[in-house]
Coordinates of N, CA and C in Angstrom, one line a residue:
M1 N 43.2 59.8 4.9 CA 43.2 58.5 5.8 C 42.2 58.8 6.9
N2 N 41.2 58.3 7.0 CA 40.2 58.5 8.1 C 40.4 57.5 9.2
L3 N 40.8 57.9 10.3 CA 41.2 57.1 11.4 C 40.1 57.1 12.5
S4 N 39.7 55.9 13.0 CA 38.8 55.8 14.1 C 39.6 55.1 15.2
L5 N 39.2 55.4 16.5 CA 39.9 54.7 17.6 C 38.7 54.0 18.5
I6 N 39.0 52.8 18.8 CA 38.1 52.1 19.9 C 38.9 51.8 21.1
I7 N 38.5 52.3 22.2 CA 39.2 52.0 23.4 C 38.3 51.1 24.3
A8 N 38.9 50.0 24.6 CA 38.2 48.9 25.4 C 38.4 49.2 27.0
S9 N 37.4 49.6 27.6 CA 37.6 49.9 29.0 C 36.3 49.5 29.8
A10 N 35.8 48.3 29.5 CA 34.5 47.8 30.1 C 34.8 46.7 31.0
G11 N 36.1 46.3 31.4 CA 36.2 45.2 32.2 C 36.3 45.6 33.7
K12 N 36.3 44.5 34.6 CA 36.3 44.8 36.1 C 37.6 45.2 36.6
G13 N 38.6 44.6 36.0 CA 39.9 44.9 36.7 C 39.9 44.3 38.0
S14 N 39.5 42.9 38.0 CA 39.4 42.3 39.3 C 40.8 42.0 40.0
R15 N 41.9 42.0 39.1 CA 43.2 41.7 39.6 C 43.8 42.8 40.5
M16 N 43.2 44.0 40.3 CA 43.6 45.2 41.0 C 43.1 45.1 42.4
K17 N 42.0 44.4 42.7 CA 41.5 44.2 44.2 C 41.3 45.5 44.8
M18 N 40.5 46.4 44.1 CA 40.2 47.6 44.7 C 38.7 47.8 44.6
D19 N 38.0 48.8 45.3 CA 36.6 49.0 45.5 C 36.0 49.7 44.4
R20 N 36.8 49.9 43.2 CA 36.1 50.5 42.0 C 36.8 49.9 40.8
R21 N 36.2 50.1 39.6 CA 36.8 49.5 38.3 C 37.9 50.2 38.0
K22 N 38.8 49.4 37.3 CA 40.3 49.9 37.2 C 40.4 51.2 36.5
Q23 N 39.4 51.4 35.5 CA 39.6 52.7 34.7 C 39.3 54.0 35.4
N24 N 38.6 53.7 36.6 CA 38.3 54.9 37.3 C 39.2 55.3 38.5
I25 N 40.2 54.4 38.6 CA 41.1 54.6 39.6 C 42.1 55.9 39.4
P26 N 42.1 56.7 40.3 CA 42.9 57.9 40.1 C 44.4 57.7 40.1
I27 N 45.0 58.4 39.2 CA 46.6 58.5 39.2 C 46.8 60.0 39.1
H28 N 47.5 60.6 40.0 CA 47.8 62.0 40.0 C 46.4 62.8 39.7
N29 N 45.4 62.3 40.5 CA 44.2 63.1 40.6 C 43.4 63.0 39.3
K30 N 43.6 62.1 38.4 CA 42.8 62.0 37.2 C 42.6 60.5 37.1
P31 N 41.3 60.0 36.6 CA 41.2 58.6 36.5 C 42.0 58.0 35.3
L32 N 42.5 56.7 35.5 CA 43.2 56.0 34.5 C 42.7 56.3 33.1
L33 N 41.5 56.2 32.9 CA 40.9 56.2 31.6 C 41.1 57.7 31.1
W34 N 41.2 58.6 31.8 CA 41.4 60.0 31.4 C 42.8 60.1 30.8
H35 N 43.8 59.5 31.5 CA 45.2 59.6 31.0 C 45.3 58.8 29.6
T36 N 44.6 57.7 29.5 CA 44.7 57.0 28.3 C 44.1 57.8 27.1
L37 N 42.9 58.4 27.3 CA 42.3 59.2 26.3 C 43.2 60.4 26.0
N38 N 43.9 61.1 27.0 CA 44.4 62.1 26.8 C 45.8 62.0 26.0
S39 N 46.3 60.8 26.2 CA 47.6 60.3 25.4 C 47.2 60.5 23.9
F40 N 46.0 60.1 23.5 CA 45.7 60.1 22.0 C 45.4 61.5 21.5
L41 N 44.8 62.4 22.4 CA 44.5 63.7 22.1 C 45.6 64.6 22.2
D42 N 46.7 64.2 22.8 CA 47.9 65.0 23.1 C 48.9 64.8 21.9
V43 N 48.6 64.3 20.7 CA 49.6 64.1 19.6 C 49.1 64.8 18.4
N44 N 50.0 64.9 17.4 CA 49.6 65.7 16.2 C 49.0 64.5 15.1
I45 N 48.2 63.6 15.6 CA 47.6 62.7 14.7 C 46.0 62.7 15.1
L46 N 45.2 62.9 14.1 CA 43.7 63.1 14.3 C 43.0 61.8 14.1
F47 N 42.3 61.4 15.1 CA 41.3 60.4 15.2 C 39.9 61.3 14.9
S48 N 39.2 60.9 13.9 CA 38.0 61.6 13.6 C 36.9 61.2 14.6
D49 N 37.0 59.9 15.1 CA 35.9 59.4 15.9 C 36.7 58.5 16.9
I50 N 36.4 58.7 18.4 CA 36.9 58.0 19.3 C 35.7 57.2 20.2
Y51 N 35.8 55.9 20.1 CA 34.6 55.3 20.7 C 35.1 54.7 22.0
V52 N 34.7 55.1 23.1 CA 35.1 54.7 24.5 C 34.1 53.7 25.0
M53 N 34.4 52.4 25.0 CA 33.7 51.3 25.5 C 33.7 51.1 26.9
V54 N 32.7 51.4 27.7 CA 32.8 51.2 29.2 C 31.6 50.3 29.7
N55 N 31.7 50.0 30.9 CA 30.6 49.3 31.6 C 29.4 50.1 31.6
K56 N 28.2 49.7 31.2 CA 27.1 50.5 31.3 C 26.7 51.3 32.4
K57 N 27.2 50.8 33.5 CA 27.1 51.5 34.8 C 28.1 52.7 34.9
D58 N 29.1 52.8 33.9 CA 30.0 53.9 34.0 C 29.8 54.9 33.0
I59 N 28.7 54.7 32.2 CA 28.5 55.6 31.0 C 28.3 57.1 31.4
N60 N 27.4 57.3 32.4 CA 27.3 58.6 32.9 C 28.5 59.3 33.6
Y61 N 29.2 58.5 34.4 CA 30.4 59.0 35.0 C 31.3 59.3 34.0
T62 N 31.6 58.6 33.0 CA 32.5 58.8 31.9 C 32.2 60.1 31.1
K63 N 30.9 60.2 30.8 CA 30.5 61.4 30.0 C 30.5 62.6 30.9
N64 N 30.4 62.5 32.1 CA 30.2 63.7 32.9 C 31.5 64.1 33.7
H65 N 32.3 63.1 34.1 CA 33.4 63.4 34.9 C 34.8 63.2 34.2
I66 N 34.9 62.4 33.0 CA 36.1 62.2 32.4 C 36.2 63.0 31.1
I67 N 35.2 62.8 30.2 CA 35.2 63.5 29.0 C 35.3 65.1 29.0
P68 N 34.6 65.7 29.8 CA 34.6 67.3 29.9 C 35.8 67.7 30.4
D69 N 36.8 66.8 31.1 CA 37.9 67.3 31.8 C 39.2 67.2 30.8
L70 N 38.9 66.5 29.7 CA 40.1 66.4 28.7 C 40.6 67.8 28.2
Y71 N 41.9 67.8 27.8 CA 42.4 68.9 27.1 C 42.7 68.7 25.7
F72 N 41.9 69.2 24.9 CA 42.3 69.2 23.4 C 41.3 70.3 22.5
D73 N 41.8 70.5 21.4 CA 41.1 71.7 20.6 C 41.0 71.1 19.2
K74 N 40.8 69.8 19.1 CA 40.7 69.2 17.8 C 39.2 68.9 17.5
E75 N 38.9 68.7 16.3 CA 37.5 68.4 15.8 C 37.3 66.9 16.0
V76 N 37.2 66.3 17.0 CA 37.0 64.8 17.2 C 35.7 64.6 17.8
N77 N 35.0 63.5 17.5 CA 33.7 63.1 17.9 C 34.1 62.0 19.1
I78 N 33.8 62.2 20.3 CA 34.1 61.2 21.4 C 32.6 60.6 21.7
H79 N 32.5 59.2 21.5 CA 31.4 58.5 21.7 C 31.5 57.6 23.0
V80 N 30.7 57.7 23.9 CA 30.6 56.7 25.0 C 29.6 55.8 24.9
L81 N 30.0 54.4 24.8 CA 29.1 53.4 24.4 C 29.3 52.2 25.3
P82 N 28.2 51.4 25.7 CA 28.3 50.3 26.5 C 29.2 49.2 26.0
G83 N 30.1 48.6 26.7 CA 30.8 47.3 26.3 C 30.0 46.2 26.5
G84 N 30.5 44.9 26.3 CA 29.8 43.7 26.6 C 30.3 43.0 27.7
H85 N 29.9 41.7 27.6 CA 30.4 40.8 28.8 C 31.6 40.2 28.7
S86 N 32.3 40.4 27.5 CA 33.6 40.1 27.3 C 34.3 41.1 26.5
R87 N 35.7 40.9 26.3 CA 36.4 41.9 25.4 C 36.0 41.7 24.0
V88 N 35.7 40.5 23.6 CA 35.2 40.4 22.2 C 34.0 41.1 21.9
E89 N 33.0 40.7 22.8 CA 31.8 41.5 22.7 C 32.0 42.9 22.7
T90 N 32.7 43.4 23.5 CA 32.9 44.9 23.6 C 33.5 45.6 22.4
I91 N 34.5 44.8 21.8 CA 35.0 45.4 20.4 C 34.0 45.3 19.3
Q92 N 33.1 44.1 19.4 CA 32.3 43.9 18.3 C 31.3 45.1 18.5
N93 N 30.8 45.5 19.7 CA 30.0 46.7 19.9 C 30.5 47.9 19.2
G94 N 31.8 48.0 19.4 CA 32.5 49.3 18.7 C 32.6 49.3 17.4
I95 N 33.0 48.1 16.7 CA 33.2 48.0 15.4 C 31.6 48.3 14.6
N96 N 30.6 47.8 15.3 CA 29.4 47.9 14.7 C 28.7 49.4 14.8
S97 N 29.6 50.2 15.7 CA 29.2 51.6 15.8 C 29.9 52.5 14.9
L98 N 31.1 52.1 14.2 CA 31.9 52.8 13.4 C 31.3 53.6 12.5
N99 N 31.8 54.8 12.3 CA 31.4 55.7 11.2 C 31.9 55.1 9.8
D100 N 30.9 55.0 8.8 CA 31.0 54.3 7.5 C 32.2 55.1 6.8
L101 N 32.6 56.2 7.1 CA 33.7 56.8 6.4 C 35.0 56.2 7.0
T102 N 35.1 55.5 7.9 CA 36.4 54.9 8.6 C 37.2 54.2 7.6
D103 N 38.3 54.6 7.4 CA 39.5 53.8 6.6 C 40.2 52.8 7.5
Y104 N 40.6 53.3 8.6 CA 41.4 52.3 9.5 C 40.9 52.4 10.9
V105 N 41.1 51.3 11.6 CA 40.5 51.3 13.1 C 41.6 50.9 14.0
F106 N 41.9 51.8 15.1 CA 42.9 51.5 16.0 C 42.0 51.0 17.3
I107 N 42.6 49.8 17.8 CA 42.0 49.3 18.9 C 42.9 49.2 20.1
H108 N 42.5 49.8 21.2 CA 43.6 50.1 22.3 C 42.9 49.5 23.6
D109 N 43.7 49.1 24.5 CA 43.3 48.9 26.0 C 43.2 50.2 26.7
G110 N 42.1 50.3 27.5 CA 42.0 51.5 28.3 C 43.0 51.6 29.4
A111 N 43.5 50.4 29.7 CA 44.5 50.5 30.9 C 46.0 50.7 30.3
R112 N 46.1 51.2 29.2 CA 47.5 51.5 28.7 C 47.6 53.0 28.6
P113 N 48.0 53.8 29.4 CA 47.9 55.3 29.3 C 49.1 55.9 28.7
F114 N 50.2 55.1 28.3 CA 51.3 55.8 27.9 C 51.6 55.7 26.3
V115 N 50.7 55.7 25.5 CA 50.8 55.7 24.0 C 51.5 57.0 23.7
D116 N 52.5 57.1 22.7 CA 53.2 58.2 22.3 C 53.2 58.4 20.8
E117 N 53.4 59.5 20.3 CA 53.3 59.8 18.8 C 54.2 58.9 18.0
D118 N 55.4 58.6 18.4 CA 56.2 57.8 17.7 C 55.8 56.5 17.2
L119 N 55.1 55.9 18.3 CA 54.4 54.5 18.2 C 53.3 54.5 17.3
L120 N 52.5 55.7 17.3 CA 51.3 55.7 16.5 C 51.9 56.0 15.0
N121 N 52.9 56.8 14.8 CA 53.4 56.9 13.5 C 54.0 55.8 12.9
R122 N 54.6 54.8 13.7 CA 55.1 53.6 13.1 C 54.0 52.7 12.6
L123 N 52.9 52.7 13.3 CA 51.6 52.0 13.0 C 51.0 52.5 11.7
I124 N 51.0 53.7 11.6 CA 50.3 54.5 10.4 C 51.2 54.2 9.1
T125 N 52.5 54.2 9.4 CA 53.4 54.0 8.2 C 53.3 52.7 7.7
A126 N 53.4 51.7 8.6 CA 53.1 50.3 8.2 C 51.8 49.9 7.6
L127 N 50.7 50.7 7.8 CA 49.4 50.5 7.3 C 49.5 50.9 5.7
N128 N 50.4 51.5 5.3 CA 50.7 51.8 3.7 C 50.9 50.5 3.0
D129 N 51.3 49.6 3.7 CA 51.7 48.1 3.1 C 51.0 47.0 3.7
F130 N 50.3 47.2 4.7 CA 49.7 46.1 5.5 C 48.2 46.5 5.9
N131 N 47.2 45.5 6.1 CA 46.0 45.7 6.5 C 45.9 45.5 7.9
A132 N 46.9 44.9 8.7 CA 46.9 44.6 10.1 C 48.3 44.9 10.5
V133 N 48.4 45.7 11.5 CA 49.7 46.2 12.1 C 49.6 46.1 13.8
I134 N 50.4 45.6 14.3 CA 50.6 45.4 15.7 C 51.9 45.9 16.4
P135 N 52.0 46.5 17.5 CA 53.3 46.7 18.3 C 53.6 45.7 19.1
A136 N 55.0 45.5 19.3 CA 55.3 44.4 20.2 C 56.8 44.7 20.6
V137 N 57.2 44.3 21.8 CA 58.6 44.4 22.3 C 59.2 43.1 22.5
S138 N 60.5 43.0 22.5 CA 61.1 41.8 22.7 C 61.0 41.3 24.1
V139 N 60.9 40.0 24.3 CA 60.7 39.3 25.6 C 62.0 39.3 26.4
K140 N 62.0 39.9 27.6 CA 63.4 40.0 28.4 C 63.6 38.8 29.2
D141 N 62.6 38.1 29.6 CA 62.7 36.9 30.5 C 62.8 35.5 29.6
T142 N 63.2 34.7 30.1 CA 63.1 33.1 29.5 C 61.8 32.7 29.8
I143 N 61.1 32.2 28.8 CA 59.8 31.8 28.8 C 59.7 30.1 28.8
K144 N 59.2 29.6 29.8 CA 59.1 28.0 29.8 C 57.5 27.6 29.9
V145 N 57.2 26.5 29.2 CA 56.0 25.9 29.1 C 55.9 24.9 30.3
K146 N 54.8 24.9 31.0 CA 54.7 24.1 32.2 C 53.5 23.3 32.1
N147 N 53.4 22.2 32.9 CA 52.3 21.3 33.2 C 52.4 20.8 34.5
N148 N 51.3 21.0 35.2 CA 51.4 20.6 36.7 C 52.6 21.0 37.5
S149 N 53.0 22.2 37.1 CA 54.2 22.8 38.0 C 55.7 22.2 37.4
L150 N 55.6 21.4 36.4 CA 56.8 21.0 35.8 C 57.2 21.5 34.4
V151 N 58.4 21.8 34.2 CA 58.8 22.3 32.8 C 58.4 21.3 31.8
V152 N 57.9 21.7 30.9 CA 57.7 20.8 29.7 C 58.6 21.3 28.4
N153 N 58.8 22.6 28.2 CA 59.6 22.9 27.2 C 60.2 24.5 27.6
T154 N 61.3 24.9 27.1 CA 61.8 26.1 27.2 C 61.8 26.7 25.8
L155 N 61.2 28.0 25.6 CA 61.0 28.6 24.2 C 62.3 29.4 23.9
D156 N 62.4 29.6 22.6 CA 63.4 30.4 22.0 C 63.2 31.8 22.3
R157 N 63.7 32.5 23.1 CA 63.4 33.8 23.5 C 63.6 34.8 22.4
D158 N 64.6 34.4 21.4 CA 64.8 35.4 20.4 C 63.5 35.5 19.4
S159 N 62.7 34.4 19.4 CA 61.4 34.3 18.5 C 60.3 34.8 19.1
L160 N 60.4 35.3 20.3 CA 59.2 35.7 21.1 C 59.1 37.2 21.2
V161 N 57.8 37.7 21.3 CA 57.6 39.1 21.5 C 56.4 39.2 22.3
A162 N 56.4 40.3 23.1 CA 55.1 40.7 23.9 C 54.3 41.7 23.1
V163 N 53.2 41.3 22.8 CA 52.3 42.1 22.0 C 51.5 43.3 22.8
Q164 N 51.5 44.4 22.3 CA 50.8 45.6 22.9 C 49.6 46.0 22.1
T165 N 49.0 47.1 22.5 CA 48.0 47.9 21.9 C 48.5 49.4 21.8
P166 N 48.1 50.2 20.8 CA 47.0 49.9 19.9 C 47.3 49.1 18.7
Q167 N 46.4 48.2 18.3 CA 46.6 47.5 17.1 C 45.8 48.1 16.0
A168 N 46.3 48.2 14.8 CA 45.6 48.9 13.7 C 45.2 48.1 12.5
F169 N 44.1 48.3 12.0 CA 43.6 47.5 10.9 C 42.7 48.2 9.9
S170 N 42.7 47.7 8.7 CA 41.9 48.3 7.8 C 40.5 48.1 8.3
Y171 N 39.5 48.9 8.2 CA 38.1 48.7 8.6 C 37.4 47.4 7.9
K172 N 37.7 47.3 6.7 CA 37.1 46.1 6.0 C 37.6 44.7 6.6
I173 N 38.9 44.7 6.9 CA 39.5 43.5 7.5 C 39.1 43.1 8.9
I174 N 39.2 44.1 9.7 CA 38.7 43.8 11.1 C 37.3 43.6 11.1
K175 N 36.4 44.2 10.4 CA 34.9 43.8 10.3 C 34.7 42.4 10.0
E176 N 35.4 42.1 8.8 CA 35.3 40.7 8.3 C 35.9 39.6 9.4
A177 N 36.9 40.1 10.0 CA 37.5 39.2 11.1 C 36.4 38.9 12.2
Y178 N 35.9 40.0 12.6 CA 34.9 39.8 13.8 C 33.6 39.1 13.3
E179 N 33.3 39.2 12.2 CA 32.2 38.4 11.7 C 32.4 36.9 11.7
K180 N 33.6 36.5 11.7 CA 34.0 35.1 11.7 C 34.7 34.7 13.1
V181 N 34.3 35.3 14.1 CA 34.9 35.1 15.5 C 34.4 33.6 15.9
E182 N 33.3 33.2 15.4 CA 32.8 31.8 15.9 C 33.7 30.7 15.5
N183 N 34.5 31.0 14.5 CA 35.3 29.9 13.9 C 36.7 29.7 14.8
I184 N 36.8 30.5 15.6 CA 38.1 30.5 16.4 C 37.8 29.6 17.7
E185 N 38.7 28.6 17.9 CA 38.7 27.7 19.1 C 39.6 28.2 20.3
G186 N 39.1 28.1 21.4 CA 40.1 28.4 22.5 C 40.0 30.0 22.9
K187 N 40.8 30.4 23.9 CA 40.7 31.8 24.3 C 41.2 32.8 23.1
I188 N 40.6 33.9 23.2 CA 41.1 35.0 22.3 C 41.8 36.0 23.2
Y189 N 43.0 36.2 22.8 CA 43.9 37.2 23.5 C 44.0 38.5 23.0
D190 N 43.9 38.6 21.6 CA 43.9 40.0 21.2 C 43.3 40.0 19.8
D191 N 43.1 41.2 19.3 CA 42.4 41.3 17.9 C 43.1 40.9 16.9
S192 N 44.5 40.8 16.7 CA 45.2 40.4 15.8 C 44.9 38.8 15.4
L193 N 44.6 38.1 16.5 CA 44.3 36.8 16.4 C 43.1 36.5 15.5
M194 N 42.1 37.3 15.6 CA 41.0 37.3 14.7 C 41.4 37.6 13.2
V195 N 42.3 38.4 13.0 CA 42.8 38.6 11.5 C 43.7 37.5 11.2
E196 N 44.4 36.9 12.0 CA 45.3 35.7 11.7 C 44.2 34.5 11.2
N197 N 43.1 34.5 11.9 CA 42.1 33.4 11.5 C 41.5 33.6 10.1
I198 N 41.5 34.7 9.5 CA 41.0 34.7 8.1 C 42.2 34.9 7.2
G199 N 43.4 34.6 7.7 CA 44.5 34.4 6.8 C 45.2 35.7 6.3
E200 N 44.9 36.8 7.0 CA 45.5 38.2 6.6 C 46.9 38.3 7.4
P201 N 47.9 38.6 6.5 CA 49.2 38.8 7.3 C 49.1 39.9 8.4
V202 N 50.0 39.8 9.5 CA 49.9 40.8 10.5 C 51.2 41.3 10.6
K203 N 51.5 42.5 10.4 CA 52.9 43.2 10.5 C 53.1 43.6 11.9
I204 N 54.3 43.3 12.4 CA 54.8 43.8 13.8 C 55.6 45.0 13.6
V205 N 55.4 45.9 14.5 CA 56.4 47.1 14.4 C 56.9 47.3 15.9
E206 N 57.9 48.0 16.1 CA 58.4 48.2 17.4 C 57.6 48.8 18.4
G207 N 57.3 48.2 19.6 CA 56.5 48.7 20.6 C 57.2 49.7 21.5
D208 N 56.8 49.8 22.7 CA 57.4 50.9 23.7 C 57.3 50.2 25.0
Y209 N 58.4 50.0 25.8 CA 58.2 49.3 27.0 C 57.4 50.2 28.1
N210 N 57.3 51.4 27.7 CA 56.5 52.4 28.6 C 55.1 52.2 28.3
N211 N 54.7 51.4 27.3 CA 53.4 51.3 26.9 C 52.8 50.1 27.5
F212 N 52.9 50.0 28.9 CA 52.4 48.8 29.5 C 51.0 48.9 30.1
K213 N 50.6 47.7 30.3 CA 49.1 47.6 30.7 C 49.0 47.7 32.2
I214 N 48.3 48.6 32.8 CA 48.1 48.6 34.3 C 47.3 47.4 34.7
T215 N 47.8 46.5 35.4 CA 47.1 45.4 35.9 C 47.0 45.2 37.4
T216 N 47.9 45.6 38.1 CA 48.1 45.3 39.4 C 48.3 46.6 40.1
K217 N 48.3 46.9 41.5 CA 48.6 47.9 42.3 C 50.1 48.4 42.0
E218 N 51.0 47.5 41.9 CA 52.4 47.8 41.5 C 52.4 48.6 40.3
D219 N 51.7 48.4 39.2 CA 51.7 49.0 38.1 C 51.2 50.6 38.2
L220 N 50.3 50.7 39.2 CA 49.9 52.0 39.4 C 51.0 53.0 40.0
Y221 N 51.9 52.3 41.0 CA 53.1 53.1 41.4 C 54.1 53.3 40.1
K222 N 54.2 52.4 39.2 CA 55.0 52.6 38.2 C 54.5 53.8 37.3
A223 N 53.3 53.9 37.1 CA 52.5 54.9 36.2 C 52.6 56.1 36.9
S224 N 52.5 56.2 38.3 CA 52.6 57.4 38.8 C 54.1 58.0 38.8
H225 N 55.0 57.1 38.9 CA 56.5 57.5 38.7 C 56.7 58.2 37.3
I226 N 56.2 57.5 36.3 CA 56.4 58.0 35.0 C 55.8 59.4 35.0
L227 N 54.7 59.8 35.6 CA 53.9 61.0 35.5 C 54.9 62.0 36.3
D228 N 55.4 61.5 37.4 CA 56.3 62.4 38.1 C 57.5 63.0 37.3
K229 N 58.0 62.1 36.6 CA 59.2 62.4 35.7 C 58.8 63.4 34.6
R230 N 57.6 63.2 34.2 CA 57.0 64.1 33.2 C 56.6 65.4 33.6
G231 N 56.5 65.6 35.0 CA 56.3 66.7 35.6 C 54.6 67.1 35.6
L232 N 53.9 66.0 35.6 CA 52.4 66.0 35.6 C 51.8 66.0 37.1
E233 N 51.1 66.9 37.5 CA 50.6 66.7 38.9 C 49.1 66.3 38.9

């Protein structure tokens, strides 16, 4: 099974309200993107090729200050490539760059630094029976639909999940899905929506509440606390 990994890290991270792009913000003296990459290199699962999609202004920084500082002894090819003006365009660029030997593609948010081996193994196991697999966790809060600050409806929490990444797909399926992206109306929230659009079943496996996406400054404090508990400086 030849696995490739695409890491989407080309966004501005404007909600962070800091003077640098989110993926370059240091946590325990390492950029956020370093932690995300290291989480995939620190497991007993081999991704033959990793495609790191960053803003074109960050290509040299990523190549010179993040990649050389990673700790790994695997035979893995790490490619640093320019992302696009949107997440969809960024992932398209990554898919179009994939090695033709790729069997399955994992697509991950660069701002989720705490992927672990158990989660990856759940995804890989499910790929034996499905061409598209996503991790998700149960929703803890009650979710309401609003309109002009008024409640329209209250959703059944038992039927809701919060979707995470990495999401895993057969190369053939995700390539076909992105070729038909123009057929989707409205906002595109994740890659599995593309696969749903072409009628392919999407399997849900158990996610991990620690596998959260860093979006605000408060999330940085939470990430730092996790690293403290793991004894990382």
